[in-house]
């Protein structure tokens, strides 16, 4: 024998089935009474009983949502208590961790002398995996905090958390700092060539390859002068723009290319300086260098580390320029 249930009975059953057993009877009685009163009111206004029942139940909405209200159960992963904290932490982790993973894996693969294709593919896969893990585990932690009704210090806010106002324009101190740094760089190049940072047997031993003079170092000096002109123009303009960000990117990439080309060709560091380091390490060090010259020697590893360090600095300079451009544009829009 088949039992036929009315729409109201089906609706109430769908609502209470996810509630605690001790609460189901009270919710059932409350819903039966409220639905019956609403249907009766519509029927008194001339509506057909079946149409009135459908209209009342439709207005009540999804029984799952209604049940969540009775159970005081949130229908979201992360609510307003933790959302902003979750979002700020997630953005911070996504800015820092994937870049570190990409650089670390690429550096390790490069030191191990892996092919270029393997370096790129392995680095991208590791970075993608890091992004997925960051998003999943960070979100899971905050979902658990939300569901456990945790009242931790993470949700507290005070005035000390107020951010500093965004600085408008480019100050004179930034110009002076840029010019002083560039001046020190020029002084260091001249000192290394004519006075020397390293002295052997009473004579100066340049760290940079003397064969770079005058044309190789001339290119570097030209880039330094261009950076100084750029700093002055930026100060005169008063704020960053898309054009200035592009120029900053071109100058940074040009400097990186200058360094990497000389590193790859072995023309950046003075061979006599490297020989002096080898001699200072003794015969055992020298023989070890000879054995590992073809794969992963100490000098090659140092060159890779130097190249990666410079690439990181150049990359940050480029990103910083575009971030300042974006903030300047947003400031004009506001």
mmCIF file of C-alpha atoms in Angstrom:
data_model
loop_
_atom_site.group_PDB
_atom_site.id
_atom_site.type_symbol
_atom_site.label_atom_id
_atom_site.label_comp_id
_atom_site.label_asym_id
_atom_site.label_seq_id
_atom_site.Cartn_x
_atom_site.Cartn_y
_atom_site.Cartn_z
ATOM 1 C CA UNK A 1 0.000 0.000 0.000
ATOM 2 C CA UNK A 2 1.443 3.345 -1.090
ATOM 3 C CA UNK A 3 1.111 6.322 1.262
ATOM 4 C CA UNK A 4 0.546 9.708 -0.401
ATOM 5 C CA UNK A 5 2.026 12.697 1.416
ATOM 6 C CA UNK A 6 0.873 16.253 0.950
ATOM 7 C CA UNK A 7 3.297 18.984 -0.137
ATOM 8 C CA UNK A 8 3.267 20.366 3.383
ATOM 9 C CA UNK A 9 4.216 17.026 4.914
ATOM 10 C CA UNK A 10 7.020 16.548 2.374
ATOM 11 C CA UNK A 11 8.275 20.087 3.019
ATOM 12 C CA UNK A 12 8.308 19.673 6.810
ATOM 13 C CA UNK A 13 10.013 16.271 6.522
ATOM 14 C CA UNK A 14 12.733 17.744 4.287
ATOM 15 C CA UNK A 15 13.265 20.555 6.789
ATOM 16 C CA UNK A 16 13.549 18.610 10.023
ATOM 17 C CA UNK A 17 15.517 15.570 8.831
ATOM 18 C CA UNK A 18 18.862 17.324 9.299
ATOM 19 C CA UNK A 19 17.990 18.661 12.758
ATOM 20 C CA UNK A 20 18.841 17.067 16.084
ATOM 21 C CA UNK A 21 16.285 14.397 17.087
ATOM 22 C CA UNK A 22 15.328 16.295 20.253
ATOM 23 C CA UNK A 23 14.462 19.392 18.199
ATOM 24 C CA UNK A 24 12.540 17.765 15.360
ATOM 25 C CA UNK A 25 9.187 17.475 17.166
ATOM 26 C CA UNK A 26 9.111 21.140 18.223
ATOM 27 C CA UNK A 27 10.103 22.379 14.735
ATOM 28 C CA UNK A 28 7.513 20.108 13.118
ATOM 29 C CA UNK A 29 4.755 21.462 15.359
ATOM 30 C CA UNK A 30 5.841 25.067 14.735
ATOM 31 C CA UNK A 31 5.966 24.648 10.967
ATOM 32 C CA UNK A 32 2.621 22.793 10.800
ATOM 33 C CA UNK A 33 0.917 25.603 12.693
ATOM 34 C CA UNK A 34 2.515 28.474 10.780
ATOM 35 C CA UNK A 35 1.953 26.860 7.366
ATOM 36 C CA UNK A 36 -1.661 26.030 8.193
ATOM 37 C CA UNK A 37 -2.338 29.622 9.329
ATOM 38 C CA UNK A 38 -0.747 31.041 6.173
ATOM 39 C CA UNK A 39 -2.752 28.723 3.907
ATOM 40 C CA UNK A 40 -5.975 29.524 5.765
ATOM 41 C CA UNK A 41 -5.373 33.264 5.338
ATOM 42 C CA UNK A 42 -4.949 32.873 1.588
ATOM 43 C CA UNK A 43 -8.019 30.631 1.275
ATOM 44 C CA UNK A 44 -10.102 33.234 3.112
ATOM 45 C CA UNK A 45 -9.039 35.734 0.460
ATOM 46 C CA UNK A 46 -10.521 33.488 -2.247
ATOM 47 C CA UNK A 47 -7.481 31.459 -3.271
ATOM 48 C CA UNK A 48 -7.825 27.730 -4.022
ATOM 49 C CA UNK A 49 -6.407 25.457 -1.254
ATOM 50 C CA UNK A 50 -3.859 23.783 -3.548
ATOM 51 C CA UNK A 51 -2.648 27.112 -4.983
ATOM 52 C CA UNK A 52 -2.488 28.599 -1.490
ATOM 53 C CA UNK A 53 -0.404 25.687 -0.209
ATOM 54 C CA UNK A 54 2.061 25.963 -3.105
ATOM 55 C CA UNK A 55 2.371 29.725 -2.658
ATOM 56 C CA UNK A 56 3.033 29.459 1.102
ATOM 57 C CA UNK A 57 5.665 26.753 0.729
ATOM 58 C CA UNK A 58 7.339 28.633 -2.134
ATOM 59 C CA UNK A 59 7.619 31.735 0.036
ATOM 60 C CA UNK A 60 9.275 29.705 2.805
ATOM 61 C CA UNK A 61 12.046 28.781 0.351
ATOM 62 C CA UNK A 62 14.557 25.946 0.302
ATOM 63 C CA UNK A 63 13.944 23.670 3.317
ATOM 64 C CA UNK A 64 17.712 23.256 3.713
ATOM 65 C CA UNK A 65 18.106 26.994 4.299
ATOM 66 C CA UNK A 66 15.185 26.984 6.720
ATOM 67 C CA UNK A 67 16.714 24.047 8.612
ATOM 68 C CA UNK A 68 20.065 25.835 8.843
ATOM 69 C CA UNK A 69 18.289 28.758 10.461
ATOM 70 C CA UNK A 70 16.688 26.525 13.075
ATOM 71 C CA UNK A 71 20.009 24.782 13.769
ATOM 72 C CA UNK A 72 21.973 28.043 13.800
ATOM 73 C CA UNK A 73 24.250 26.476 11.197
ATOM 74 C CA UNK A 74 26.176 28.858 8.852
ATOM 75 C CA UNK A 75 25.720 28.384 5.116
ATOM 76 C CA UNK A 76 29.107 29.808 4.159
ATOM 77 C CA UNK A 77 32.697 28.612 4.400
ATOM 78 C CA UNK A 78 34.113 31.689 6.119
ATOM 79 C CA UNK A 79 31.910 34.312 7.723
ATOM 80 C CA UNK A 80 32.476 38.004 8.430
ATOM 81 C CA UNK A 81 34.365 37.311 11.693
ATOM 82 C CA UNK A 82 37.286 35.686 9.899
ATOM 83 C CA UNK A 83 36.865 36.646 6.246
ATOM 84 C CA UNK A 84 39.124 39.714 6.164
ATOM 85 C CA UNK A 85 41.833 37.961 8.212
ATOM 86 C CA UNK A 86 41.660 34.950 5.881
ATOM 87 C CA UNK A 87 41.824 37.142 2.786
ATOM 88 C CA UNK A 88 44.789 39.212 4.029
ATOM 89 C CA UNK A 89 46.736 36.130 5.097
ATOM 90 C CA UNK A 90 45.981 34.324 1.838
ATOM 91 C CA UNK A 91 47.162 37.289 -0.258
ATOM 92 C CA UNK A 92 50.348 37.597 1.795
ATOM 93 C CA UNK A 93 51.135 33.894 1.443
ATOM 94 C CA UNK A 94 50.387 33.939 -2.300
ATOM 95 C CA UNK A 95 52.762 36.860 -2.755
ATOM 96 C CA UNK A 96 55.646 35.318 -0.808
ATOM 97 C CA UNK A 97 55.539 31.516 -0.922
ATOM 98 C CA UNK A 98 55.076 30.800 -4.684
ATOM 99 C CA UNK A 99 57.890 33.198 -5.565
ATOM 100 C CA UNK A 100 60.183 31.505 -3.038
ATOM 101 C CA UNK A 101 59.219 28.057 -4.334
ATOM 102 C CA UNK A 102 59.766 29.107 -7.950
ATOM 103 C CA UNK A 103 63.158 30.634 -7.182
ATOM 104 C CA UNK A 104 64.255 27.802 -4.902
ATOM 105 C CA UNK A 105 63.333 25.009 -7.317
ATOM 106 C CA UNK A 106 64.808 26.853 -10.296
ATOM 107 C CA UNK A 107 67.984 27.527 -8.335
ATOM 108 C CA UNK A 108 68.325 23.903 -7.266
ATOM 109 C CA UNK A 109 67.714 22.627 -10.799
ATOM 110 C CA UNK A 110 70.214 25.103 -12.214
ATOM 111 C CA UNK A 111 72.894 24.119 -9.698
ATOM 112 C CA UNK A 112 72.310 20.454 -10.568
ATOM 113 C CA UNK A 113 72.912 21.383 -14.220
ATOM 114 C CA UNK A 114 69.449 20.254 -15.386
ATOM 115 C CA UNK A 115 68.269 21.077 -18.945
ATOM 116 C CA UNK A 116 66.457 24.388 -19.455
ATOM 117 C CA UNK A 117 63.166 22.660 -20.293
ATOM 118 C CA UNK A 118 63.306 20.597 -17.112
ATOM 119 C CA UNK A 119 64.133 23.674 -15.031
ATOM 120 C CA UNK A 120 61.113 25.554 -16.401
ATOM 121 C CA UNK A 121 58.637 22.668 -16.185
ATOM 122 C CA UNK A 122 59.706 21.565 -12.701
ATOM 123 C CA UNK A 123 59.604 25.127 -11.373
ATOM 124 C CA UNK A 124 56.145 25.796 -12.814
ATOM 125 C CA UNK A 125 54.717 22.516 -11.501
ATOM 126 C CA UNK A 126 56.162 23.107 -8.028
ATOM 127 C CA UNK A 127 54.832 26.665 -7.973
ATOM 128 C CA UNK A 128 51.364 25.556 -9.088
ATOM 129 C CA UNK A 129 51.320 22.876 -6.393
ATOM 130 C CA UNK A 130 52.380 25.421 -3.783
ATOM 131 C CA UNK A 131 49.544 27.758 -4.794
ATOM 132 C CA UNK A 132 46.963 24.949 -4.536
ATOM 133 C CA UNK A 133 48.242 23.859 -1.124
ATOM 134 C CA UNK A 134 48.268 27.439 0.197
ATOM 135 C CA UNK A 135 44.682 28.065 -0.909
ATOM 136 C CA UNK A 136 43.399 24.717 0.388
ATOM 137 C CA UNK A 137 45.093 24.524 3.786
ATOM 138 C CA UNK A 138 44.661 28.204 4.642
ATOM 139 C CA UNK A 139 40.964 28.028 3.813
ATOM 140 C CA UNK A 140 40.558 24.748 5.706
ATOM 141 C CA UNK A 141 42.035 26.243 8.886
ATOM 142 C CA UNK A 142 39.593 29.162 8.801
ATOM 143 C CA UNK A 143 36.648 26.889 7.974
ATOM 144 C CA UNK A 144 37.478 24.863 11.085
ATOM 145 C CA UNK A 145 37.702 28.055 13.153
ATOM 146 C CA UNK A 146 34.331 29.157 11.768
ATOM 147 C CA UNK A 147 32.579 25.845 12.417
ATOM 148 C CA UNK A 148 34.023 25.464 15.920
ATOM 149 C CA UNK A 149 32.761 28.931 16.952
ATOM 150 C CA UNK A 150 36.313 29.735 17.980
ATOM 151 C CA UNK A 151 36.888 33.029 19.786
ATOM 152 C CA UNK A 152 40.592 33.499 19.241
ATOM 153 C CA UNK A 153 42.720 36.617 19.258
ATOM 154 C CA UNK A 154 42.803 36.426 15.476
ATOM 155 C CA UNK A 155 39.454 38.153 15.249
ATOM 156 C CA UNK A 156 40.318 41.032 17.590
ATOM 157 C CA UNK A 157 41.054 44.438 16.111
ATOM 158 C CA UNK A 158 42.532 47.549 17.642
ATOM 159 C CA UNK A 159 43.847 50.922 16.507
ATOM 160 C CA UNK A 160 47.416 49.647 16.269
ATOM 161 C CA UNK A 161 46.382 47.728 13.157
ATOM 162 C CA UNK A 162 45.581 50.901 11.217
ATOM 163 C CA UNK A 163 47.801 51.114 8.089
ATOM 164 C CA UNK A 164 50.033 54.088 7.463
ATOM 165 C CA UNK A 165 48.678 56.610 4.926
ATOM 166 C CA UNK A 166 49.930 56.064 1.395
ATOM 167 C CA UNK A 167 52.692 58.495 0.596
ATOM 168 C CA UNK A 168 51.779 60.855 -2.221
ATOM 169 C CA UNK A 169 54.354 61.544 -4.883
ATOM 170 C CA UNK A 170 58.098 61.022 -4.848
ATOM 171 C CA UNK A 171 59.994 62.785 -2.081
ATOM 172 C CA UNK A 172 63.391 64.449 -2.220
ATOM 173 C CA UNK A 173 64.775 61.865 0.205
ATOM 174 C CA UNK A 174 64.046 59.101 -2.325
ATOM 175 C CA UNK A 175 65.881 61.065 -5.027
ATOM 176 C CA UNK A 176 68.881 61.656 -2.756
ATOM 177 C CA UNK A 177 69.005 57.998 -1.730
ATOM 178 C CA UNK A 178 68.935 56.868 -5.372
ATOM 179 C CA UNK A 179 71.692 59.288 -6.426
ATOM 180 C CA UNK A 180 73.870 58.400 -3.428
ATOM 181 C CA UNK A 181 73.516 54.671 -4.153
ATOM 182 C CA UNK A 182 74.375 55.173 -7.838
ATOM 183 C CA UNK A 183 77.323 57.362 -6.866
ATOM 184 C CA UNK A 184 78.608 54.648 -4.539
ATOM 185 C CA UNK A 185 78.270 52.109 -7.370
ATOM 186 C CA UNK A 186 80.383 54.274 -9.707
ATOM 187 C CA UNK A 187 82.930 54.849 -6.946
ATOM 188 C CA UNK A 188 83.136 51.108 -6.274
ATOM 189 C CA UNK A 189 83.797 50.374 -9.965
ATOM 190 C CA UNK A 190 86.582 52.970 -10.145
ATOM 191 C CA UNK A 191 88.076 51.888 -6.815
ATOM 192 C CA UNK A 192 88.114 48.227 -7.862
ATOM 193 C CA UNK A 193 89.879 49.109 -11.110
ATOM 194 C CA UNK A 194 92.499 51.597 -9.910
ATOM 195 C CA UNK A 195 92.959 50.987 -6.159
ATOM 196 C CA UNK A 196 91.539 47.513 -5.657
ATOM 197 C CA UNK A 197 89.510 45.973 -2.855
ATOM 198 C CA UNK A 198 91.943 43.035 -2.768
ATOM 199 C CA UNK A 199 95.724 43.380 -2.518
ATOM 200 C CA UNK A 200 98.190 40.573 -3.278
ATOM 201 C CA UNK A 201 101.951 40.972 -2.821
ATOM 202 C CA UNK A 202 101.504 44.712 -2.439
ATOM 203 C CA UNK A 203 99.598 45.094 -5.692
ATOM 204 C CA UNK A 204 95.883 45.680 -6.361
ATOM 205 C CA UNK A 205 93.903 42.701 -7.653
ATOM 206 C CA UNK A 206 90.602 43.787 -9.309
ATOM 207 C CA UNK A 207 87.551 41.640 -8.649
ATOM 208 C CA UNK A 208 85.895 42.500 -11.960
ATOM 209 C CA UNK A 209 87.630 41.434 -15.143
ATOM 210 C CA UNK A 210 89.974 44.259 -16.285
ATOM 211 C CA UNK A 211 89.186 43.254 -19.881
ATOM 212 C CA UNK A 212 85.752 44.798 -19.394
ATOM 213 C CA UNK A 213 87.380 48.213 -19.565
ATOM 214 C CA UNK A 214 86.511 50.392 -21.327
ATOM 215 C CA UNK A 215 83.556 49.057 -23.341
ATOM 216 C CA UNK A 216 81.999 46.532 -20.975
ATOM 217 C CA UNK A 217 82.229 48.817 -17.961
ATOM 218 C CA UNK A 218 81.246 51.707 -20.234
ATOM 219 C CA UNK A 219 77.900 50.020 -20.877
ATOM 220 C CA UNK A 220 77.400 49.589 -17.132
ATOM 221 C CA UNK A 221 78.321 53.233 -16.458
ATOM 222 C CA UNK A 222 75.866 54.284 -19.160
ATOM 223 C CA UNK A 223 73.128 52.292 -17.421
ATOM 224 C CA UNK A 224 74.015 53.894 -14.087
ATOM 225 C CA UNK A 225 73.840 57.383 -15.623
ATOM 226 C CA UNK A 226 70.489 56.471 -17.196
ATOM 227 C CA UNK A 227 69.241 55.365 -13.748
ATOM 228 C CA UNK A 228 70.356 58.715 -12.298
ATOM 229 C CA UNK A 229 68.535 60.619 -15.051
ATOM 230 C CA UNK A 230 65.471 58.459 -14.455
ATOM 231 C CA UNK A 231 65.548 59.272 -10.724
ATOM 232 C CA UNK A 232 65.701 63.012 -11.479
ATOM 233 C CA UNK A 233 62.853 62.799 -14.010
ATOM 234 C CA UNK A 234 60.775 60.804 -11.551
ATOM 235 C CA UNK A 235 61.355 63.435 -8.881
ATOM 236 C CA UNK A 236 60.429 66.250 -11.278
ATOM 237 C CA UNK A 237 57.254 64.448 -12.340
ATOM 238 C CA UNK A 238 56.329 63.940 -8.690
ATOM 239 C CA UNK A 239 54.664 60.551 -9.122
ATOM 240 C CA UNK A 240 54.939 57.286 -10.998
ATOM 241 C CA UNK A 241 53.239 56.746 -14.354
ATOM 242 C CA UNK A 242 52.927 53.885 -16.823
ATOM 243 C CA UNK A 243 55.639 55.370 -19.024
ATOM 244 C CA UNK A 244 58.062 55.681 -16.122
ATOM 245 C CA UNK A 245 57.298 52.116 -15.010
ATOM 246 C CA UNK A 246 58.099 50.889 -18.522
ATOM 247 C CA UNK A 247 61.393 52.812 -18.545
ATOM 248 C CA UNK A 248 62.265 51.417 -15.115
ATOM 249 C CA UNK A 249 61.540 47.900 -16.383
ATOM 250 C CA UNK A 250 63.715 48.382 -19.480
ATOM 251 C CA UNK A 251 66.644 49.706 -17.426
ATOM 252 C CA UNK A 252 66.353 46.860 -14.912
ATOM 253 C CA UNK A 253 66.185 44.194 -17.630
ATOM 254 C CA UNK A 254 69.154 45.787 -19.438
ATOM 255 C CA UNK A 255 71.259 45.621 -16.260
ATOM 256 C CA UNK A 256 70.210 42.009 -15.653
ATOM 257 C CA UNK A 257 71.093 41.083 -19.236
ATOM 258 C CA UNK A 258 74.525 42.737 -18.861
ATOM 259 C CA UNK A 259 75.276 40.720 -15.735
ATOM 260 C CA UNK A 260 73.916 37.393 -16.999
ATOM 261 C CA UNK A 261 75.722 37.565 -20.339
ATOM 262 C CA UNK A 262 79.057 38.197 -18.615
ATOM 263 C CA UNK A 263 78.366 35.490 -16.032
ATOM 264 C CA UNK A 264 77.487 32.909 -18.672
ATOM 265 C CA UNK A 265 80.561 33.716 -20.732
ATOM 266 C CA UNK A 266 82.804 33.782 -17.651
ATOM 267 C CA UNK A 267 83.938 37.349 -18.367
ATOM 268 C CA UNK A 268 82.525 39.104 -15.314
ATOM 269 C CA UNK A 269 85.050 38.144 -12.628
ATOM 270 C CA UNK A 270 88.794 38.585 -12.969
ATOM 271 C CA UNK A 271 90.396 35.154 -13.715
ATOM 272 C CA UNK A 272 93.422 36.113 -11.617
ATOM 273 C CA UNK A 273 91.122 36.792 -8.661
ATOM 274 C CA UNK A 274 89.565 33.318 -9.058
ATOM 275 C CA UNK A 275 93.020 31.764 -9.359
ATOM 276 C CA UNK A 276 94.094 33.528 -6.183
ATOM 277 C CA UNK A 277 91.065 32.081 -4.349
ATOM 278 C CA UNK A 278 91.909 28.617 -5.662
ATOM 279 C CA UNK A 279 95.537 28.964 -4.601
ATOM 280 C CA UNK A 280 94.468 30.153 -1.147
ATOM 281 C CA UNK A 281 92.426 26.928 -0.770
ATOM 282 C CA UNK A 282 95.461 24.738 -1.244
ATOM 283 C CA UNK A 283 96.194 21.817 -3.561
ATOM 284 C CA UNK A 284 93.288 19.709 -2.283
ATOM 285 C CA UNK A 285 90.847 22.504 -3.095
ATOM 286 C CA UNK A 286 92.405 22.973 -6.530
ATOM 287 C CA UNK A 287 92.227 19.249 -7.340
ATOM 288 C CA UNK A 288 88.611 19.186 -6.195
ATOM 289 C CA UNK A 289 87.892 22.051 -8.548
ATOM 290 C CA UNK A 290 89.500 20.205 -11.427
ATOM 291 C CA UNK A 291 87.404 17.094 -10.784
ATOM 292 C CA UNK A 292 84.156 19.042 -10.604
ATOM 293 C CA UNK A 293 84.870 21.558 -13.367
ATOM 294 C CA UNK A 294 82.515 19.807 -15.785
ATOM 295 C CA UNK A 295 79.548 19.479 -13.451
ATOM 296 C CA UNK A 296 78.619 21.733 -10.574
ATOM 297 C CA UNK A 297 82.006 23.200 -9.549
ATOM 298 C CA UNK A 298 82.117 25.631 -6.646
ATOM 299 C CA UNK A 299 82.734 28.616 -8.892
ATOM 300 C CA UNK A 300 79.820 27.705 -11.154
ATOM 301 C CA UNK A 301 77.566 27.341 -8.136
ATOM 302 C CA UNK A 302 78.669 30.736 -6.851
ATOM 303 C CA UNK A 303 77.989 32.218 -10.284
ATOM 304 C CA UNK A 304 74.494 30.707 -10.274
ATOM 305 C CA UNK A 305 73.811 32.074 -6.786
ATOM 306 C CA UNK A 306 75.064 35.514 -7.811
ATOM 307 C CA UNK A 307 72.922 35.477 -10.939
ATOM 308 C CA UNK A 308 69.820 34.429 -9.011
ATOM 309 C CA UNK A 309 70.465 37.049 -6.330
ATOM 310 C CA UNK A 310 70.742 39.816 -8.904
ATOM 311 C CA UNK A 311 67.655 38.507 -10.740
ATOM 312 C CA UNK A 312 65.643 38.630 -7.508
ATOM 313 C CA UNK A 313 66.732 42.216 -6.840
ATOM 314 C CA UNK A 314 65.926 43.271 -10.400
ATOM 315 C CA UNK A 315 62.572 41.507 -10.260
ATOM 316 C CA UNK A 316 61.654 43.287 -7.039
ATOM 317 C CA UNK A 317 62.670 46.652 -8.549
ATOM 318 C CA UNK A 318 60.361 46.036 -11.508
ATOM 319 C CA UNK A 319 57.443 44.871 -9.361
ATOM 320 C CA UNK A 320 57.923 47.789 -6.947
ATOM 321 C CA UNK A 321 57.798 50.268 -9.833
ATOM 322 C CA UNK A 322 54.546 48.865 -11.185
ATOM 323 C CA UNK A 323 53.004 48.706 -7.698
ATOM 324 C CA UNK A 324 53.837 52.387 -7.145
ATOM 325 C CA UNK A 325 52.351 53.181 -10.555
ATOM 326 C CA UNK A 326 49.141 51.365 -9.638
ATOM 327 C CA UNK A 327 48.922 53.184 -6.295
ATOM 328 C CA UNK A 328 49.543 56.555 -7.970
ATOM 329 C CA UNK A 329 46.814 55.885 -10.535
ATOM 330 C CA UNK A 330 44.385 54.767 -7.818
ATOM 331 C CA UNK A 331 45.206 57.944 -5.849
ATOM 332 C CA UNK A 332 44.310 60.104 -8.861
ATOM 333 C CA UNK A 333 41.038 58.232 -9.326
ATOM 334 C CA UNK A 334 40.115 58.787 -5.680
#
